[in-house]
Amino acid sequence: MATETDDGIRQLRRARIAIAAVFCVHGTVTGNFATRVPWIQDHTGVSTGQLGLALAFPAIGSSLTMPLSGAITHRFGARRALRGLLALWTLALALPALAPNLYTLCAALFVFGATAGMSDVAMNALGVETEDRLGRSIMSGLHGMWSAGALIGSTAGTLAAHLGVDARVHHLVAAAALTALGALVCGGVLDLRSAPDEAPPPRFARPPRAALAIGLVAFCAVFAEGASLDWSAVYLRDTMDASAGLAAASTTAFTLTMAVVRIAGDKVVDRFGAVRTVRCGGVLATVGGLAVVLAPAPAVAMGGFALIGLGVAVVVPLAFAAAGRSGPNPSQAIAGVATITYTSGLIAPSTIGGIADLTSLVVSFGLVTLLALGLVAGAEVLRTGVRARAAGGGAAKAAPVRSTDA
């Protein structure tokens, strides 16, 4: 006869599978978009510098709206909030390819970034809560599922680019399919609700000082990730004279390494520790950046992008874990790190484009290499204490119901 504890464990396992699927859907949107950036640039007729300007608008949109995610979750509950925000994000995939010029592209990317940021914070908050109730690390694996989704999306984008499919058609079909899938998988996540007498979270709260240091390390990793994800295809095409199909494949190589390492990351961190893992990753990412900058052929540059993905893969999950143990208010710390890291990923493409417009893409990725080296120097701030709760059913039973205001 099943006990109450057994039922709770099964429910948590189902919730873990559901939130992992949510991460996968979110990543699939990004992968589909990133591989068609060259098509969008050609369709709108914008220069490299103008494209960089347009790619700043997701950062603006996310920065202005991401703090609202906690208030939305407080009002509607975690499950309903995530379902709605994820649907807005998947539908927003269709907007950039429909833009005919720079101005409409900027507007479309503003909405794209706003919906991306709010849904990202909501799903990470639920991921941290699920990890906390399970009593063992799952965040690296969840981010691995995001990378797996990005791999699926970039593979679809690579195939569409190779076949010459109009990105407007490609993204409309993908948006419809992912919206339906997202609504389905959100039904299984934890249905957390705020207590009736709980005050709503502040829309804008300054993160704790400890979270800022953690966020700066994560900033370096996410900048390298965002730059590589959005600009690797353009780099291969413009700098290495690669074909459209091969250029899109560079994004696939990057997301492949990210997915593999993140899925295996929980076991690696348990064995070697967070600090050593991040330092070794920083060395690999630095070598990868040098390979991109000095590449004599497209294959070498593709290998460099793969090494960057390998090196930065687990930094963000470890940053969330470190933030959660950095002070008396884990939710606020996690929200602060999430804002810093996500904004980093969204400003990276525009920064790369701006530098490239003034100099070249090679110089832009020189900056990426320097930031990768920063992971080696700053890894120590990710050192965390032992998890307070033991693994197993006791953790699941003991965990209190609370709102996810991260």
Short mmCIF file of C-alpha atoms in Angstrom, two decimals:
data_model
loop_
_atom_site.label_atom_id
_atom_site.label_comp_id
_atom_site.label_asym_id
_atom_site.label_seq_id
_atom_site.Cartn_x
_atom_site.Cartn_y
_atom_site.Cartn_z
CA MET A 1 0.00 0.00 0.00
CA ALA A 2 1.42 3.37 -1.03
CA THR A 3 2.18 5.79 1.78
CA GLU A 4 1.69 9.55 1.79
CA THR A 5 5.46 9.94 1.48
CA ASP A 6 5.56 7.62 -1.56
CA ASP A 7 2.82 9.66 -3.23
CA GLY A 8 4.76 12.86 -2.52
CA ILE A 9 7.94 11.43 -4.03
CA ARG A 10 6.10 10.31 -7.18
CA GLN A 11 4.50 13.74 -7.49
CA LEU A 12 7.89 15.43 -7.18
CA ARG A 13 9.37 13.14 -9.81
CA ARG A 14 6.54 14.00 -12.18
CA ALA A 15 7.06 17.67 -11.44
CA ARG A 16 10.77 17.31 -12.19
CA ILE A 17 10.02 15.73 -15.58
CA ALA A 18 7.48 18.47 -16.34
CA ILE A 19 9.80 21.37 -15.46
CA ALA A 20 12.57 19.71 -17.48
CA ALA A 21 10.20 19.65 -20.48
CA VAL A 22 9.44 23.34 -19.92
CA PHE A 23 13.16 24.14 -20.04
CA CYS A 24 13.41 22.13 -23.27
CA VAL A 25 10.55 24.05 -24.91
CA HIS A 26 12.06 27.38 -23.86
CA GLY A 27 15.42 26.44 -25.35
CA THR A 28 13.85 25.24 -28.59
CA VAL A 29 12.51 28.74 -29.23
CA THR A 30 16.00 30.21 -28.83
CA GLY A 31 17.60 27.63 -31.13
CA ASN A 32 15.04 28.22 -33.86
CA PHE A 33 15.61 31.98 -33.68
CA ALA A 34 19.43 31.97 -33.49
CA THR A 35 20.02 29.94 -36.64
CA ARG A 36 17.86 32.27 -38.76
CA VAL A 37 19.49 35.54 -37.66
CA PRO A 38 21.43 35.76 -40.98
CA TRP A 39 18.14 35.36 -42.89
CA ILE A 40 16.49 38.06 -40.78
CA GLN A 41 19.45 40.38 -41.40
CA ASP A 42 19.22 39.87 -45.16
CA HIS A 43 15.42 40.21 -45.18
CA THR A 44 15.43 43.51 -43.30
CA GLY A 45 18.51 44.82 -45.15
CA VAL A 46 20.26 45.99 -41.97
CA SER A 47 24.01 46.32 -41.56
CA THR A 48 26.05 44.46 -38.96
CA GLY A 49 25.95 47.50 -36.68
CA GLN A 50 22.20 47.94 -37.14
CA LEU A 51 21.68 44.26 -36.38
CA GLY A 52 23.67 44.73 -33.20
CA LEU A 53 21.44 47.68 -32.29
CA ALA A 54 18.32 45.63 -32.92
CA LEU A 55 19.67 42.79 -30.79
CA ALA A 56 19.92 45.22 -27.87
CA PHE A 57 16.13 45.46 -27.72
CA PRO A 58 15.58 42.00 -26.22
CA ALA A 59 17.82 43.14 -23.35
CA ILE A 60 15.76 46.30 -22.93
CA GLY A 61 12.51 44.35 -22.99
CA SER A 62 13.69 41.75 -20.49
CA SER A 63 15.25 44.30 -18.12
CA LEU A 64 11.99 46.27 -17.92
CA THR A 65 9.65 43.31 -17.50
CA MET A 66 11.60 40.48 -15.85
CA PRO A 67 11.06 41.85 -12.32
CA LEU A 68 7.30 41.52 -12.93
CA SER A 69 7.51 37.72 -13.05
CA GLY A 70 7.40 37.34 -9.28
CA ALA A 71 4.32 39.55 -8.98
CA ILE A 72 2.56 37.60 -11.74
CA THR A 73 3.38 34.31 -10.00
CA HIS A 74 2.14 35.71 -6.69
CA ARG A 75 -1.20 36.69 -8.21
CA PHE A 76 -1.94 33.68 -10.44
CA GLY A 77 0.06 30.87 -8.86
CA ALA A 78 3.22 29.28 -10.22
CA ARG A 79 1.59 26.88 -12.69
CA ARG A 80 -0.84 29.33 -14.31
CA ALA A 81 1.80 32.05 -14.45
CA LEU A 82 4.33 29.79 -16.13
CA ARG A 83 1.78 28.47 -18.63
CA GLY A 84 0.80 31.98 -19.69
CA LEU A 85 4.30 33.43 -19.81
CA LEU A 86 5.68 30.45 -21.73
CA ALA A 87 2.87 30.77 -24.29
CA LEU A 88 3.71 34.43 -24.84
CA TRP A 89 7.38 33.50 -25.39
CA THR A 90 6.69 30.71 -27.88
CA LEU A 91 4.28 32.90 -29.85
CA ALA A 92 6.82 35.74 -29.91
CA LEU A 93 9.14 33.53 -31.98
CA ALA A 94 7.12 34.43 -35.06
CA LEU A 95 7.60 38.19 -34.72
CA PRO A 96 11.25 38.96 -35.74
CA ALA A 97 11.06 37.20 -39.11
CA LEU A 98 7.92 39.16 -39.97
CA ALA A 99 9.66 42.52 -39.50
CA PRO A 100 10.30 44.34 -42.83
CA ASN A 101 12.80 46.93 -41.56
CA LEU A 102 15.01 48.00 -38.67
CA TYR A 103 12.28 49.80 -36.70
CA THR A 104 9.79 46.95 -36.73
CA LEU A 105 12.61 44.50 -36.02
CA CYS A 106 13.53 46.46 -32.90
CA ALA A 107 9.90 46.43 -31.75
CA ALA A 108 9.57 42.70 -32.41
CA LEU A 109 12.77 41.95 -30.53
CA PHE A 110 11.62 44.08 -27.58
CA VAL A 111 8.56 41.84 -27.22
CA PHE A 112 10.73 38.77 -27.87
CA GLY A 113 13.05 39.71 -25.00
CA ALA A 114 10.28 40.71 -22.60
CA THR A 115 8.45 37.40 -22.92
CA ALA A 116 11.72 35.44 -22.84
CA GLY A 117 12.84 37.07 -19.60
CA MET A 118 9.60 36.71 -17.67
CA SER A 119 9.12 33.06 -18.61
CA ASP A 120 12.78 32.33 -17.88
CA VAL A 121 12.56 33.70 -14.34
CA ALA A 122 9.31 31.81 -13.69
CA MET A 123 10.68 28.45 -14.83
CA ASN A 124 13.97 28.89 -12.96
CA ALA A 125 12.08 29.75 -9.77
CA LEU A 126 10.05 26.55 -10.11
CA GLY A 127 13.22 24.62 -10.92
CA VAL A 128 14.93 25.84 -7.74
CA GLU A 129 11.84 25.03 -5.69
CA THR A 130 11.65 21.53 -7.18
CA GLU A 131 15.36 20.97 -6.47
CA ASP A 132 14.88 22.16 -2.91
CA ARG A 133 12.03 19.73 -2.28
CA LEU A 134 13.87 16.81 -3.86
CA GLY A 135 16.92 17.55 -1.71
CA ARG A 136 19.46 16.97 -4.50
CA SER A 137 20.95 18.87 -7.39
CA ILE A 138 18.89 19.03 -10.58
CA MET A 139 19.54 22.56 -11.86
CA SER A 140 22.44 21.62 -14.15
CA GLY A 141 20.29 18.89 -15.66
CA LEU A 142 17.40 21.32 -16.14
CA HIS A 143 19.67 23.76 -17.94
CA GLY A 144 20.92 20.77 -19.91
CA MET A 145 17.36 20.22 -21.08
CA TRP A 146 17.27 23.88 -22.11
CA SER A 147 20.39 23.32 -24.18
CA ALA A 148 18.90 20.12 -25.59
CA GLY A 149 15.92 22.19 -26.67
CA ALA A 150 18.21 24.78 -28.20
CA LEU A 151 19.94 21.93 -30.05
CA ILE A 152 16.60 20.69 -31.36
CA GLY A 153 15.66 24.20 -32.44
CA SER A 154 19.02 24.91 -34.05
CA THR A 155 18.92 21.58 -35.88
CA ALA A 156 15.51 22.50 -37.26
CA GLY A 157 16.84 25.93 -38.19
CA THR A 158 19.92 24.44 -39.85
CA LEU A 159 17.73 22.14 -41.93
CA ALA A 160 15.39 25.01 -42.85
CA ALA A 161 18.35 27.22 -43.85
CA HIS A 162 19.89 24.41 -45.90
CA LEU A 163 16.59 23.86 -47.74
CA GLY A 164 16.09 27.59 -48.26
CA VAL A 165 12.81 27.70 -46.32
CA ASP A 166 11.46 31.19 -45.72
CA ALA A 167 12.08 31.99 -42.03
CA ARG A 168 8.60 33.50 -41.73
CA VAL A 169 7.04 30.14 -42.57
CA HIS A 170 9.57 28.25 -40.44
CA HIS A 171 8.97 30.38 -37.35
CA LEU A 172 5.19 30.51 -37.68
CA VAL A 173 4.99 26.72 -37.79
CA ALA A 174 7.48 26.35 -34.92
CA ALA A 175 5.63 28.93 -32.79
CA ALA A 176 2.31 27.14 -33.17
CA ALA A 177 3.77 23.73 -32.35
CA LEU A 178 5.77 24.93 -29.36
CA THR A 179 2.83 26.88 -27.91
CA ALA A 180 0.69 23.75 -27.90
CA LEU A 181 3.50 21.64 -26.42
CA GLY A 182 4.28 24.23 -23.75
CA ALA A 183 0.66 24.39 -22.58
CA LEU A 184 0.66 20.60 -22.27
CA VAL A 185 3.86 20.18 -20.24
CA CYS A 186 3.09 23.07 -17.87
CA GLY A 187 0.21 21.03 -16.49
CA GLY A 188 2.64 18.83 -14.57
CA VAL A 189 4.77 21.41 -12.74
CA LEU A 190 4.36 22.20 -9.04
CA ASP A 191 1.16 24.17 -8.44
CA LEU A 192 2.46 26.58 -5.82
CA ARG A 193 0.38 29.45 -4.51
CA SER A 194 1.09 32.28 -2.12
CA ALA A 195 -0.52 32.26 1.30
CA PRO A 196 -3.66 34.46 1.45
CA ASP A 197 -2.03 36.89 3.87
CA GLU A 198 1.34 37.02 2.09
CA ALA A 199 2.28 40.43 0.76
CA PRO A 200 3.12 40.61 -2.97
CA PRO A 201 6.82 40.81 -3.78
CA PRO A 202 8.33 44.16 -4.78
CA ARG A 203 8.47 44.72 -8.51
CA PHE A 204 12.00 46.07 -8.26
CA ALA A 205 14.28 44.90 -5.44
CA ARG A 206 18.04 45.36 -5.23
CA PRO A 207 19.78 41.96 -4.99
CA PRO A 208 21.97 41.23 -1.96
CA ARG A 209 25.66 42.17 -2.18
CA ALA A 210 26.77 38.51 -2.21
CA ALA A 211 24.50 37.83 -5.18
CA LEU A 212 26.15 40.65 -7.13
CA ALA A 213 29.56 38.94 -6.94
CA ILE A 214 28.02 35.64 -8.01
CA GLY A 215 26.17 37.42 -10.79
CA LEU A 216 29.37 38.96 -12.15
CA VAL A 217 30.95 35.53 -12.61
CA ALA A 218 27.80 34.26 -14.26
CA PHE A 219 27.77 37.44 -16.39
CA CYS A 220 31.07 36.36 -18.00
CA ALA A 221 29.74 32.91 -18.82
CA VAL A 222 26.37 34.06 -20.14
CA PHE A 223 27.99 36.80 -22.23
CA ALA A 224 30.16 34.18 -23.94
CA GLU A 225 27.14 31.93 -24.39
CA GLY A 226 24.89 34.64 -25.80
CA ALA A 227 27.58 35.97 -28.14
CA SER A 228 28.34 32.51 -29.48
CA LEU A 229 24.72 31.50 -29.83
CA ASP A 230 23.60 34.57 -31.79
CA TRP A 231 26.79 35.38 -33.71
CA SER A 232 28.47 32.06 -34.47
CA ALA A 233 26.52 31.60 -37.71
CA VAL A 234 27.23 35.17 -38.83
CA TYR A 235 30.93 34.78 -37.85
CA LEU A 236 31.30 31.63 -39.96
CA ARG A 237 29.51 33.20 -42.91
CA ASP A 238 31.17 36.63 -42.92
CA THR A 239 34.63 35.93 -41.50
CA MET A 240 35.26 32.40 -42.72
CA ASP A 241 33.23 32.55 -45.99
CA ALA A 242 31.28 29.45 -44.97
CA SER A 243 28.03 28.42 -46.64
CA ALA A 244 24.68 29.20 -45.02
CA GLY A 245 24.18 25.57 -44.03
CA LEU A 246 27.67 25.22 -42.52
CA ALA A 247 27.32 28.54 -40.72
CA ALA A 248 24.07 27.41 -39.13
CA ALA A 249 25.73 24.12 -38.17
CA SER A 250 28.23 26.04 -36.02
CA THR A 251 25.34 27.02 -33.75
CA THR A 252 24.36 23.34 -33.58
CA ALA A 253 27.90 22.36 -32.54
CA PHE A 254 27.82 24.96 -29.79
CA THR A 255 24.43 23.93 -28.40
CA LEU A 256 25.39 20.23 -28.60
CA THR A 257 28.31 20.63 -26.22
CA MET A 258 26.23 22.82 -23.92
CA ALA A 259 23.51 20.18 -23.74
CA VAL A 260 25.83 17.22 -23.12
CA VAL A 261 27.82 18.94 -20.37
CA ARG A 262 24.80 20.35 -18.57
CA ILE A 263 22.98 17.02 -18.55
CA ALA A 264 26.07 15.39 -17.01
CA GLY A 265 26.95 18.44 -14.93
CA ASP A 266 25.33 17.46 -11.62
CA LYS A 267 27.56 14.38 -11.30
CA VAL A 268 30.68 16.32 -12.35
CA VAL A 269 30.07 19.02 -9.76
CA ASP A 270 29.38 16.45 -7.02
CA ARG A 271 32.76 14.84 -7.75
CA PHE A 272 35.04 17.82 -8.32
CA GLY A 273 33.26 20.70 -6.62
CA ALA A 274 31.86 23.92 -8.02
CA VAL A 275 35.05 25.98 -7.87
CA ARG A 276 37.29 23.45 -9.61
CA THR A 277 34.65 22.72 -12.24
CA VAL A 278 34.23 26.40 -13.13
CA ARG A 279 37.98 27.05 -13.21
CA CYS A 280 38.58 24.15 -15.58
CA GLY A 281 35.62 25.32 -17.66
CA GLY A 282 37.09 28.81 -17.84
CA VAL A 283 40.35 27.40 -19.22
CA LEU A 284 38.47 25.42 -21.88
CA ALA A 285 36.34 28.43 -22.86
CA THR A 286 39.44 30.62 -23.14
CA VAL A 287 41.13 28.10 -25.42
CA GLY A 288 37.92 27.96 -27.46
CA GLY A 289 37.81 31.73 -27.80
CA LEU A 290 41.42 31.79 -29.00
CA ALA A 291 40.59 29.09 -31.55
CA VAL A 292 37.71 31.22 -32.90
CA VAL A 293 39.84 34.36 -33.11
CA LEU A 294 42.86 32.65 -34.71
CA ALA A 295 40.98 30.08 -36.82
CA PRO A 296 42.49 29.53 -40.30
CA ALA A 297 39.48 27.47 -41.45
CA PRO A 298 35.76 27.09 -40.59
CA ALA A 299 36.30 23.70 -38.92
CA VAL A 300 38.69 25.23 -36.37
CA ALA A 301 36.27 28.05 -35.58
CA MET A 302 33.45 25.53 -35.12
CA GLY A 303 35.66 23.58 -32.72
CA GLY A 304 36.34 26.81 -30.85
CA PHE A 305 32.64 27.54 -30.44
CA ALA A 306 32.15 23.97 -29.17
CA LEU A 307 34.88 24.49 -26.55
CA ILE A 308 33.28 27.75 -25.42
CA GLY A 309 30.02 25.89 -24.91
CA LEU A 310 31.83 23.14 -23.02
CA GLY A 311 33.55 25.62 -20.73
CA VAL A 312 30.60 27.81 -19.74
CA ALA A 313 27.87 25.17 -19.63
CA VAL A 314 27.49 24.62 -15.89
CA VAL A 315 28.26 28.12 -14.61
CA VAL A 316 24.68 29.42 -14.59
CA PRO A 317 23.19 26.44 -12.71
CA LEU A 318 25.99 26.73 -10.14
CA ALA A 319 25.35 30.46 -9.84
CA PHE A 320 21.70 29.82 -8.96
CA ALA A 321 22.76 27.22 -6.39
CA ALA A 322 25.33 29.58 -4.85
CA ALA A 323 22.80 32.44 -4.77
CA GLY A 324 20.28 30.26 -2.96
CA ARG A 325 22.79 29.71 -0.15
CA SER A 326 24.32 33.18 -0.07
CA GLY A 327 22.09 34.83 2.51
CA PRO A 328 18.83 34.83 4.48
CA ASN A 329 16.64 35.59 1.45
CA PRO A 330 17.32 32.94 -1.23
CA SER A 331 14.48 34.05 -3.52
CA GLN A 332 15.72 37.62 -3.73
CA ALA A 333 19.30 36.45 -4.34
CA ILE A 334 18.24 34.04 -7.08
CA ALA A 335 16.15 36.76 -8.71
CA GLY A 336 19.12 39.13 -8.64
CA VAL A 337 21.47 36.62 -10.24
CA ALA A 338 18.82 35.67 -12.80
CA THR A 339 18.41 39.31 -13.80
CA ILE A 340 22.17 39.84 -14.15
CA THR A 341 22.82 36.66 -16.08
CA TYR A 342 19.83 36.93 -18.39
CA THR A 343 20.53 40.56 -19.16
CA SER A 344 24.13 39.57 -19.93
CA GLY A 345 22.97 37.05 -22.49
CA LEU A 346 20.76 39.60 -24.16
CA ILE A 347 23.22 42.51 -24.25
CA ALA A 348 26.03 40.28 -25.52
CA PRO A 349 24.74 40.11 -29.12
CA SER A 350 24.36 43.89 -29.38
CA THR A 351 27.77 44.50 -27.83
CA ILE A 352 29.38 42.07 -30.25
CA GLY A 353 27.64 43.79 -33.16
CA GLY A 354 28.66 47.26 -32.03
CA ILE A 355 32.32 46.29 -31.64
CA ALA A 356 32.24 44.47 -34.96
CA ASP A 357 30.83 47.52 -36.70
CA LEU A 358 33.69 49.64 -35.37
CA THR A 359 36.40 47.00 -35.86
CA SER A 360 35.60 43.38 -36.78
CA LEU A 361 33.93 40.25 -35.48
CA VAL A 362 37.39 38.87 -34.73
CA VAL A 363 38.00 41.70 -32.25
CA SER A 364 34.53 41.13 -30.77
CA PHE A 365 35.37 37.54 -29.96
CA GLY A 366 38.64 38.69 -28.46
CA LEU A 367 36.43 40.29 -25.78
CA VAL A 368 34.59 37.00 -25.35
CA THR A 369 37.94 35.29 -24.77
CA LEU A 370 38.89 37.77 -22.05
CA LEU A 371 35.57 37.27 -20.27
CA ALA A 372 36.05 33.50 -20.43
CA LEU A 373 39.37 33.99 -18.68
CA GLY A 374 37.46 35.87 -15.98
CA LEU A 375 35.78 32.60 -14.99
CA VAL A 376 39.15 31.26 -13.85
CA ALA A 377 39.74 34.29 -11.64
CA GLY A 378 36.25 34.54 -10.17
CA ALA A 379 35.31 30.89 -9.63
CA GLU A 380 35.88 31.10 -5.87
CA VAL A 381 32.66 33.08 -5.28
CA LEU A 382 30.65 30.02 -6.36
CA ARG A 383 31.86 28.01 -3.38
CA THR A 384 28.77 27.01 -1.37
CA GLY A 385 27.99 25.15 1.80
CA VAL A 386 26.53 21.68 2.11
CA ARG A 387 22.89 21.35 1.13
CA ALA A 388 20.78 21.65 4.24
CA ARG A 389 18.32 18.91 3.40
CA ALA A 390 19.09 15.25 2.92
CA ALA A 391 18.03 13.51 -0.26
CA GLY A 392 14.97 11.31 -0.32
CA GLY A 393 11.42 11.24 0.88
CA GLY A 394 12.10 13.13 4.06
CA ALA A 395 13.09 16.21 2.11
CA ALA A 396 10.01 15.99 0.02
CA LYS A 397 7.77 15.67 3.02
CA ALA A 398 9.45 18.35 5.08
CA ALA A 399 9.51 21.04 2.42
CA PRO A 400 6.89 23.72 3.11
CA VAL A 401 4.58 25.13 0.50
CA ARG A 402 5.57 28.67 -0.36
CA SER A 403 5.39 31.06 -3.26
CA THR A 404 8.16 31.32 -5.86
CA ASP A 405 8.99 34.97 -5.95
CA ALA A 406 12.30 34.71 -7.76
#
